Short mmCIF file of C-alpha atoms in Angstrom, two decimals:
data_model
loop_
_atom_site.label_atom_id
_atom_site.label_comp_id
_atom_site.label_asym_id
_atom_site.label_seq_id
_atom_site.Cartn_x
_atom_site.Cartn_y
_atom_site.Cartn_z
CA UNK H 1 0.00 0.00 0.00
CA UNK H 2 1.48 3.36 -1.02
CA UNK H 3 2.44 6.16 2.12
CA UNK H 4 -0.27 8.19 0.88
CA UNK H 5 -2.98 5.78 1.01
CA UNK H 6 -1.71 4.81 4.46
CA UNK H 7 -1.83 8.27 5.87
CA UNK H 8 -4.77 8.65 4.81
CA UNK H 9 -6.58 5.33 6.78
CA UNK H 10 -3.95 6.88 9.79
CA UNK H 11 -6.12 9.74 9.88
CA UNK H 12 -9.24 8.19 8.77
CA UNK H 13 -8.53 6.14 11.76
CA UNK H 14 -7.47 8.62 14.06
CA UNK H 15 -10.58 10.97 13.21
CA UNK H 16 -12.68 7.58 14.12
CA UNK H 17 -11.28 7.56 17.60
CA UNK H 18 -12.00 10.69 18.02
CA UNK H 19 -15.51 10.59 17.00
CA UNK H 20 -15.86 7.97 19.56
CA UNK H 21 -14.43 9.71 22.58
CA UNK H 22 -16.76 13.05 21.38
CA UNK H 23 -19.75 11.12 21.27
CA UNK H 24 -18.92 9.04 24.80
CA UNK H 25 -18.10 12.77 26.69
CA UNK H 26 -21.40 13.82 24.16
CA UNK H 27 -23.42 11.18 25.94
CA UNK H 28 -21.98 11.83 29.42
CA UNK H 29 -22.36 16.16 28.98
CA UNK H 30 -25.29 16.30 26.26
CA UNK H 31 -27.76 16.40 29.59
CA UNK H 32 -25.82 18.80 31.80
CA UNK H 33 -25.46 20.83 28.24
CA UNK H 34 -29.27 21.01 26.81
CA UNK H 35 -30.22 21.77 30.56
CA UNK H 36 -27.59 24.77 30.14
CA UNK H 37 -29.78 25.96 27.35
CA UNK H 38 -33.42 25.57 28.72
CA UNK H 39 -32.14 27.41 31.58
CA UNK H 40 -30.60 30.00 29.74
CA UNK H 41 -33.41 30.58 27.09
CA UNK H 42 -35.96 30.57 30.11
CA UNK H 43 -34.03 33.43 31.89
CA UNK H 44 -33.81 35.75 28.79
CA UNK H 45 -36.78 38.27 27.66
CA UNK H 46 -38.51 38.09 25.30
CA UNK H 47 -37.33 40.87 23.59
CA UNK H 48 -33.84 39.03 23.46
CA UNK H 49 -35.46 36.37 20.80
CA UNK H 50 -33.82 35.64 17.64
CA UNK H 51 -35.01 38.21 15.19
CA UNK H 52 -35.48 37.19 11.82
CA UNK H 53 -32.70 39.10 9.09
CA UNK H 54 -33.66 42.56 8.69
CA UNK H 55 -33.99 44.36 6.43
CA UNK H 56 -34.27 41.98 3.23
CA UNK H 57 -31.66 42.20 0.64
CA UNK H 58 -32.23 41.81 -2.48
CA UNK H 59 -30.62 38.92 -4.08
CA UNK H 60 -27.97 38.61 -6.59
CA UNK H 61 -24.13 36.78 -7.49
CA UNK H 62 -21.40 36.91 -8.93
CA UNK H 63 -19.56 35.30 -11.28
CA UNK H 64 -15.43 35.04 -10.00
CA UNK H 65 -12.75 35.22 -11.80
CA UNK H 66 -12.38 30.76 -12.42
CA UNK H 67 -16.53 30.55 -12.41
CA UNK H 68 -17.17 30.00 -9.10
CA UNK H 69 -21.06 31.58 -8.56
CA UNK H 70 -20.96 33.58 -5.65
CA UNK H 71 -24.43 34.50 -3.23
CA UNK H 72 -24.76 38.18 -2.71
CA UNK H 73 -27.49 40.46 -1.34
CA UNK H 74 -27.69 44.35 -2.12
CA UNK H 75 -29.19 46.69 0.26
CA UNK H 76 -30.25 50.01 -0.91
CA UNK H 77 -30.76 52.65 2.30
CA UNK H 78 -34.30 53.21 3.61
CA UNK H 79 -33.74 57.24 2.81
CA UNK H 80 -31.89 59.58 0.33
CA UNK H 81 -29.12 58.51 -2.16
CA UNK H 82 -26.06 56.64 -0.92
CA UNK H 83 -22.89 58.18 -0.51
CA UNK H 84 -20.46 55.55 -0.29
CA UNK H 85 -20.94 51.39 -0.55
CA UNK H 86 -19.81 49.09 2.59
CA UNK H 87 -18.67 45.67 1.58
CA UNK H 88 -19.15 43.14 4.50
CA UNK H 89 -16.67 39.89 4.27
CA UNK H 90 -17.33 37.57 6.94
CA UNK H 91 -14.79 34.85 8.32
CA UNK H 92 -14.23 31.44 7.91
CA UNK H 93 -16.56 28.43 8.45
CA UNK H 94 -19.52 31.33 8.37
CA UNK H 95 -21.85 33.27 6.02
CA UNK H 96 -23.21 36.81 5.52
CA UNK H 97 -25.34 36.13 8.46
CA UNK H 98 -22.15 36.99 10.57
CA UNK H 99 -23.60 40.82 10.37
CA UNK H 100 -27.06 40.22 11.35
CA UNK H 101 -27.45 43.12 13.26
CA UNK H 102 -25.01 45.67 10.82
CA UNK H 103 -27.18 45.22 8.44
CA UNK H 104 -30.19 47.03 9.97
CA UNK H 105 -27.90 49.45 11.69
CA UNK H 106 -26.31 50.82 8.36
CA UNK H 107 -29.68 50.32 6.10
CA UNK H 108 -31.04 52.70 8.62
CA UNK H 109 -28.35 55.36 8.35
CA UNK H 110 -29.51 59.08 6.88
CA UNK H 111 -26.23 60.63 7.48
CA UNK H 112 -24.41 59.18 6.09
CA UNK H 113 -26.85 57.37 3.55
CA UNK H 114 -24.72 54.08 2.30
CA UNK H 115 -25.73 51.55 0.27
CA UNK H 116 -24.50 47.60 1.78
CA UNK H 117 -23.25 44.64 -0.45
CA UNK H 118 -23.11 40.99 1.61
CA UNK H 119 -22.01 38.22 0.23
CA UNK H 120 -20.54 34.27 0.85
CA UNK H 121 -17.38 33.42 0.46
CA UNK H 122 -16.42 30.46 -1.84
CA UNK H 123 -17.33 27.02 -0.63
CA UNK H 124 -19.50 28.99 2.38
CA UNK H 125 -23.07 29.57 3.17
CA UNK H 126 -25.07 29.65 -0.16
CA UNK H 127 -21.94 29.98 -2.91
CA UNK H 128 -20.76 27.55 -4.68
CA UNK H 129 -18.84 24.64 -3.79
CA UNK H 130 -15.23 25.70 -5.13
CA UNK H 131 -12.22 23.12 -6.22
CA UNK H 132 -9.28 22.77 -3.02
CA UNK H 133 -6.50 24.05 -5.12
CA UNK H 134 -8.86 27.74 -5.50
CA UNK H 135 -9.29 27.85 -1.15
CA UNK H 136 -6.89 30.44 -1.13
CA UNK H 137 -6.81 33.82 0.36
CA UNK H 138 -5.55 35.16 -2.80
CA UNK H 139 -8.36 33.95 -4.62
CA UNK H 140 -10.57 35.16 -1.90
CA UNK H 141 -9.22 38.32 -2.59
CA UNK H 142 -9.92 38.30 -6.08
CA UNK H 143 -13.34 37.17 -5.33
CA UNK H 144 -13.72 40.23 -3.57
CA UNK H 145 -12.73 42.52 -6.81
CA UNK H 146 -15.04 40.25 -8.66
CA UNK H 147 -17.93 41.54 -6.31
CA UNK H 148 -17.10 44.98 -6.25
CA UNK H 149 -16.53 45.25 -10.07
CA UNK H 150 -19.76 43.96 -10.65
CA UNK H 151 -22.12 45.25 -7.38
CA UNK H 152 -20.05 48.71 -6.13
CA UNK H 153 -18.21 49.48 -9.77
CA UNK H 154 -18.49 53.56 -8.56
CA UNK H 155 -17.88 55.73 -5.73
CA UNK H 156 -16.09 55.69 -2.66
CA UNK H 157 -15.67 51.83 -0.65
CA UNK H 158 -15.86 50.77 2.87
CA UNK H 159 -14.67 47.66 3.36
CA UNK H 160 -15.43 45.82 6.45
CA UNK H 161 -13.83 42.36 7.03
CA UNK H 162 -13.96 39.74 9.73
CA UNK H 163 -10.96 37.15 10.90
CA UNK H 164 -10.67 35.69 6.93
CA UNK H 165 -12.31 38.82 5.73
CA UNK H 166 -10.13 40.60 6.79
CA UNK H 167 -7.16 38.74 5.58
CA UNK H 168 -9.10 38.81 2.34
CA UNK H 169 -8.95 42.86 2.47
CA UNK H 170 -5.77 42.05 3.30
CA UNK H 171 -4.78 40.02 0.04
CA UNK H 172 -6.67 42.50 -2.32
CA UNK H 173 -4.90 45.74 -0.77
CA UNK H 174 -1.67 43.32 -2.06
CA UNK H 175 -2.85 42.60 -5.54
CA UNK H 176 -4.86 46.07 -6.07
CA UNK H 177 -3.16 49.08 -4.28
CA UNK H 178 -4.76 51.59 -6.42
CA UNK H 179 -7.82 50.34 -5.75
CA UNK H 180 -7.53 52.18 -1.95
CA UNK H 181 -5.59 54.86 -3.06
CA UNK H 182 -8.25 55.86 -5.77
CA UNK H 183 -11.77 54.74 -3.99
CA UNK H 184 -11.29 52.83 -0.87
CA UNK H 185 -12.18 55.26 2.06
CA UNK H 186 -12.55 53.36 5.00
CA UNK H 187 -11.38 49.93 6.46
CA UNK H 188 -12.74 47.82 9.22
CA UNK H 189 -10.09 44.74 10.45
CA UNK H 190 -12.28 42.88 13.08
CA UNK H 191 -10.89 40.01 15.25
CA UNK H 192 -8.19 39.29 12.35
CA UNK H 193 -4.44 38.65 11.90
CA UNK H 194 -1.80 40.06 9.57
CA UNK H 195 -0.12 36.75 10.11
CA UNK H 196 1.87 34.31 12.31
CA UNK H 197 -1.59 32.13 12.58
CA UNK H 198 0.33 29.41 13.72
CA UNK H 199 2.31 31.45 15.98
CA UNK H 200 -0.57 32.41 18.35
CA UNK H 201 -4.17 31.72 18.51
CA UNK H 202 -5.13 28.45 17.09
CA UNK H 203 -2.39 26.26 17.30
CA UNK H 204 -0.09 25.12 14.46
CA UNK H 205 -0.61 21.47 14.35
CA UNK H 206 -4.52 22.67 13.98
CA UNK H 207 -3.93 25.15 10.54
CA UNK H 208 -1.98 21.75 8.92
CA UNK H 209 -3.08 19.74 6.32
CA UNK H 210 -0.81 17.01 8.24
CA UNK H 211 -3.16 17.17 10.99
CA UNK H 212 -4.02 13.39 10.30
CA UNK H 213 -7.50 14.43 12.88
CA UNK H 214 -8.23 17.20 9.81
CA UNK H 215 -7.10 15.12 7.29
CA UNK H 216 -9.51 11.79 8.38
CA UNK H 217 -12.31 14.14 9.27
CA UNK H 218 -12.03 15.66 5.27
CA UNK H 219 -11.57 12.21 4.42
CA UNK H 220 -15.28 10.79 5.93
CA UNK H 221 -16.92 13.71 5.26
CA UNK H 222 -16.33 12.92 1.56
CA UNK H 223 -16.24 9.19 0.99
CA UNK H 224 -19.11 8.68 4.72
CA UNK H 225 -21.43 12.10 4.63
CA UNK H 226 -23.86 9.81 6.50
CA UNK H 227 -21.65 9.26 9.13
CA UNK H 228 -20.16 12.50 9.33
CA UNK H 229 -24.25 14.27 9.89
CA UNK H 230 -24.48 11.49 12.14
CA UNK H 231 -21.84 12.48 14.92
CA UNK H 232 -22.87 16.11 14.40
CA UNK H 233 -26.40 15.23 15.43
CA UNK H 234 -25.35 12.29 18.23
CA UNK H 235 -22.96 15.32 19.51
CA UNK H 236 -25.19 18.21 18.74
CA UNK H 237 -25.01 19.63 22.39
CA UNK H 238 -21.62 19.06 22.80
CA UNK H 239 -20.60 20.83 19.72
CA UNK H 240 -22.95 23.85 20.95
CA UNK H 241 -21.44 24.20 23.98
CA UNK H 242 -18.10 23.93 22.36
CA UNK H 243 -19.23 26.64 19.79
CA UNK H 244 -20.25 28.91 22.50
CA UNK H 245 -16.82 28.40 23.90
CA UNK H 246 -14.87 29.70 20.99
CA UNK H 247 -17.09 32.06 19.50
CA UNK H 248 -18.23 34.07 22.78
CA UNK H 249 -16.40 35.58 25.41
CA UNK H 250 -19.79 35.87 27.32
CA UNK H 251 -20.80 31.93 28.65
CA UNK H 252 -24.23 33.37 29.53
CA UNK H 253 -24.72 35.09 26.18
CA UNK H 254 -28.57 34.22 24.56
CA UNK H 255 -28.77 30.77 23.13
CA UNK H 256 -29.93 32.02 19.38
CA UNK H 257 -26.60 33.86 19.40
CA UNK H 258 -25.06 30.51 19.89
CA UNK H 259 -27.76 28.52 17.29
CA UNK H 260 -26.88 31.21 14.32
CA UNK H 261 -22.96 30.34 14.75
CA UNK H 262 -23.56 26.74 14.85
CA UNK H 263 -26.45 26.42 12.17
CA UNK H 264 -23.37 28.79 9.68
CA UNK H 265 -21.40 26.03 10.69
CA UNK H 266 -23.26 23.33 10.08
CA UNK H 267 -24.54 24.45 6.51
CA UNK H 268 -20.83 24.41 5.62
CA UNK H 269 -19.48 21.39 4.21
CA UNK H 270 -16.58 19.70 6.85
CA UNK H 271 -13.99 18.67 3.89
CA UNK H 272 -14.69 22.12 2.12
CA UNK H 273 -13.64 23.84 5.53
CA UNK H 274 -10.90 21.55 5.81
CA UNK H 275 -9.52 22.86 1.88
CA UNK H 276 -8.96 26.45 3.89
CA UNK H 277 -6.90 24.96 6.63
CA UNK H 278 -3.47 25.64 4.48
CA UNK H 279 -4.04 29.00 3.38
CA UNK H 280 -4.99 30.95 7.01
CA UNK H 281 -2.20 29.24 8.38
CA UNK H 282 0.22 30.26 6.34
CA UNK H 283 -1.36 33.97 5.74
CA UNK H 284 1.32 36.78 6.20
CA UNK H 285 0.58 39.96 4.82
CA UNK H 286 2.26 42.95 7.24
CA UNK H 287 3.80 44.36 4.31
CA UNK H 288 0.27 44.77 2.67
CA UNK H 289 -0.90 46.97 5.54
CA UNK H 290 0.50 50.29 4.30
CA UNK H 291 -1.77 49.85 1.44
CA UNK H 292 -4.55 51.14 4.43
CA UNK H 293 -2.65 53.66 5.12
CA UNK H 294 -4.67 56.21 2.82
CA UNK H 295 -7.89 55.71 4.23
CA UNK H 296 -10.10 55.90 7.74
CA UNK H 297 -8.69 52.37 9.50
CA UNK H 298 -10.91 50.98 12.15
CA UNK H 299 -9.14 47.65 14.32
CA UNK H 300 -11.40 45.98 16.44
CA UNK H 301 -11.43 42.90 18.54
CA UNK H 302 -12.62 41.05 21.24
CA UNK H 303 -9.98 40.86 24.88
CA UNK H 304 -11.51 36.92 25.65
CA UNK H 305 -10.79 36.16 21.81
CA UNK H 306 -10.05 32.43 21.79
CA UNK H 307 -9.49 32.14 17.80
CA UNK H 308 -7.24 34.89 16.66
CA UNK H 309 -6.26 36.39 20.48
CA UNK H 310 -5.96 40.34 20.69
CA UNK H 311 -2.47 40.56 20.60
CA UNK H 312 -3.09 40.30 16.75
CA UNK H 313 -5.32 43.48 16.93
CA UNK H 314 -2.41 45.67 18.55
CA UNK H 315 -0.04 44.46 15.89
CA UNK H 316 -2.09 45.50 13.44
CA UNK H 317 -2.56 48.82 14.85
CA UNK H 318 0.70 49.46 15.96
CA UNK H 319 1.63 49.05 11.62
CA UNK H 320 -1.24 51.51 11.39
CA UNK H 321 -0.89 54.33 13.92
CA UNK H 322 -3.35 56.40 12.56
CA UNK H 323 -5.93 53.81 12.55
CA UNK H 324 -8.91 53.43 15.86
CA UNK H 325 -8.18 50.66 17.65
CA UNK H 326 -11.38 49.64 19.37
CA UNK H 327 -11.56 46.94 22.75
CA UNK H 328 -14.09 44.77 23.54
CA UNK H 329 -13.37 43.63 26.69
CA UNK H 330 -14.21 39.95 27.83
CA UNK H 331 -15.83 38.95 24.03
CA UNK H 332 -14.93 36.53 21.79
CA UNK H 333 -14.38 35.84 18.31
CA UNK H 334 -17.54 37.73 16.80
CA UNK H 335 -17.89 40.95 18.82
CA UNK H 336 -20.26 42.00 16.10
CA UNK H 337 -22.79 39.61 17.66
CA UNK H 338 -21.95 39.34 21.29
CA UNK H 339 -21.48 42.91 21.94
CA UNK H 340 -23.63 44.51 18.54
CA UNK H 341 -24.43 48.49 19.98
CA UNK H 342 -20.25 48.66 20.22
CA UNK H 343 -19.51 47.44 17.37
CA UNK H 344 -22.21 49.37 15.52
CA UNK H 345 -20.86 52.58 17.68
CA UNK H 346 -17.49 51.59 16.24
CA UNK H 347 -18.25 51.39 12.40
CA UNK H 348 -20.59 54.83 12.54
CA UNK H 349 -17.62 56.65 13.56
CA UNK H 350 -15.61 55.24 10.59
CA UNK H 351 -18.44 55.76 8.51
CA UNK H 352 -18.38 59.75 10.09
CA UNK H 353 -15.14 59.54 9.87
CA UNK H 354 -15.05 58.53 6.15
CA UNK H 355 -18.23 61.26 5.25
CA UNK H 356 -15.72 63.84 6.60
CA UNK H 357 -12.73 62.80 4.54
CA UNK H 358 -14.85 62.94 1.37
CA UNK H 359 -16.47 66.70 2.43
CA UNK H 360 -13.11 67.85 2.96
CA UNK H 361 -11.30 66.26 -0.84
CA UNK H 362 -14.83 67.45 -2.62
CA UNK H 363 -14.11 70.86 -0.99
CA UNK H 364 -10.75 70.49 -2.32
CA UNK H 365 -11.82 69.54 -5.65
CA UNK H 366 -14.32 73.09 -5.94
CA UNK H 367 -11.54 75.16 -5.45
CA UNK H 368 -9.02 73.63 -7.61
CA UNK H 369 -11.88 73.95 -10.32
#
């Protein structure tokens, strides 16, 4: 039998084991867990209930570079003409629904007006299954251009990226500088990393494709789909409570917060997740941040990050001295749902900031005419 094919039973094997441990602690915890939840749902309001997506975009895609169909959503603003377009690039392993509440918040904006484009990345939420060898943040990045050229061709940009959205802004400030110089007006870097993944945050043997645990997890989630939608529903609770763990700083934070990460999850394919593994780990781009360096730069990120800790935030801010670096102290991974009226607070000032910047070079403009 060649290496290959025996690395591959290794960590067909190895991911086998560890379904079986997850689903004896599953069957041990899965009580203590969906008690966790009743109790937790039963002490909330009301008012705290999952809201459905608001308000509704209208839908669209895009066509990337290699022919990869790409989910969108436009959202025009509920008064007066836009002024500027904000992109929003969520992370990996999730969808557009990553900016449930932003996308009210900046619909509802008068001043300034903005029009918001949303869309999935490749192989995520509602796109289009994409080859391995394309799972790339440089394709990512292109992907982005590809969206943008066809849904935001004119005016000025915001572009708002979480974790692997914002590497992606990363990537496309490497491949298209002009594009900031000449139109890009703001930036928003939330819980992300200019590099050294591996470094800090999740650990290295994690962002390998050697990981033989990743590797036979990829490899029954192709060849055994049954099995693999099996464990997640035998360890459903488990991998809620595990979800809540990583994603929120906040361990009483309302159970639909916890259901919307886990149901982005779970509509992502495990082996297309897996194709992504290679690419955030090795991600590096410090020398693309001066690229920002012409526009509003917002940093943001949660203290009790568990994914991508804070230390990555002041790195990034400390290449961008000009730029607002914003604190979130004890949240996770996705401040723009645990703590949404910060966040929100956070992007209008970029957004005022941004308005202000474009007064002042219009004002410019008159009197050079």
């Amino acid at each position: 039998m060649r290496p290959q094919v025996w690395g591959a039973v290794a960590g067909a094997a190895g991911a086998v084991a560890a379904t079986g441990v997850a689903v004896g602690v599953a069957a041990r915890k899965r009580s203590q867990i969906a008690t966790d939840r009743r109790r937790l749902a039963k002490e909330l309001s009301d008012g705290d209930e999952a809201p459905g997506l608001f308000p509704p975009g209208e839908p669209s895609s895009v066509t990337a570079d290699d022919g990869i169909r790409l989910s969108c959503e436009e959202i025009e603003p509920a008064s007066g003409q836009a002024t500027m377009t904000v992109v929003l690039v969520h992370g990996f392993a999730l969808d557009r629904r990553t900016w449930h509440f932003q996308r009210r918040m900046l619909a509802e904006l008068t001043e300034p007006a903005v029009r918001v484009v949303l869309y999935d990345q490749r192989s995520h939420g509602r796109s289009e299954r994409a080859p391995r060898e394309s799972c790339t943040i440089e394709q990512l990045a292109r992907d982005l251009d590809a969206v943008i050229r066809a849904l935001a061709p004119e005016g000025p940009l915001v572009l708002v990226g979480h974790s692997m959205g914002g590497m992606t802004l990363m990537a496309l400030a490497e491949q298209r500088p002009e594009l900031f110089a000449e139109r890009v007006v703001g930036v928003a870097l939330v819980s992300t990393s200019a590099g050294e993944m591996a470094g800090a945050g999740l650990p290295g043997a994690l962002l390998s494709r050697d990981n033989p645990l990743l590797r036979g997890v990829g490899l029954i989630a192709r060849l055994q789909p049954k099995l693999e939608k099996g464990v997640r529903r035998v360890a459903g609770d488990l991998i809620w409570s595990i979800t809540r763990s990583y994603a929120y700083g906040d361990r009483g934070v309302s159970p639909w917060l916890v259901d919307l990460v886990d149901t982005m999850i779970s509509t992502n394919a495990v082996d297309a997740l897996i194709d992504f593994v290679d690419t955030v780990g090795s991600h590096n781009r410090l020398a693309a941040l001066p690229a920002f360096a012409t526009c509003e730069v917002l940093v943001a990120a949660g203290e009790a990050d568990r994914v991508i800790p804070f230390e990555h935030a002041e790195r990034i801010a400390a290449e961008l001295p000009d730029a607002t670096l914003v604190r979130f102290p004890g949240v996770g991974h996705l401040p723009m749902l645990e703590q949404p009226a910060t966040m929100d607070e956070a992007l209008l000032d970029l957004l005022g900031r941004c308005a202000a910047r474009r007064r002042g070079g219009l004002r410019r403009l008159r009197r050079r005419a």
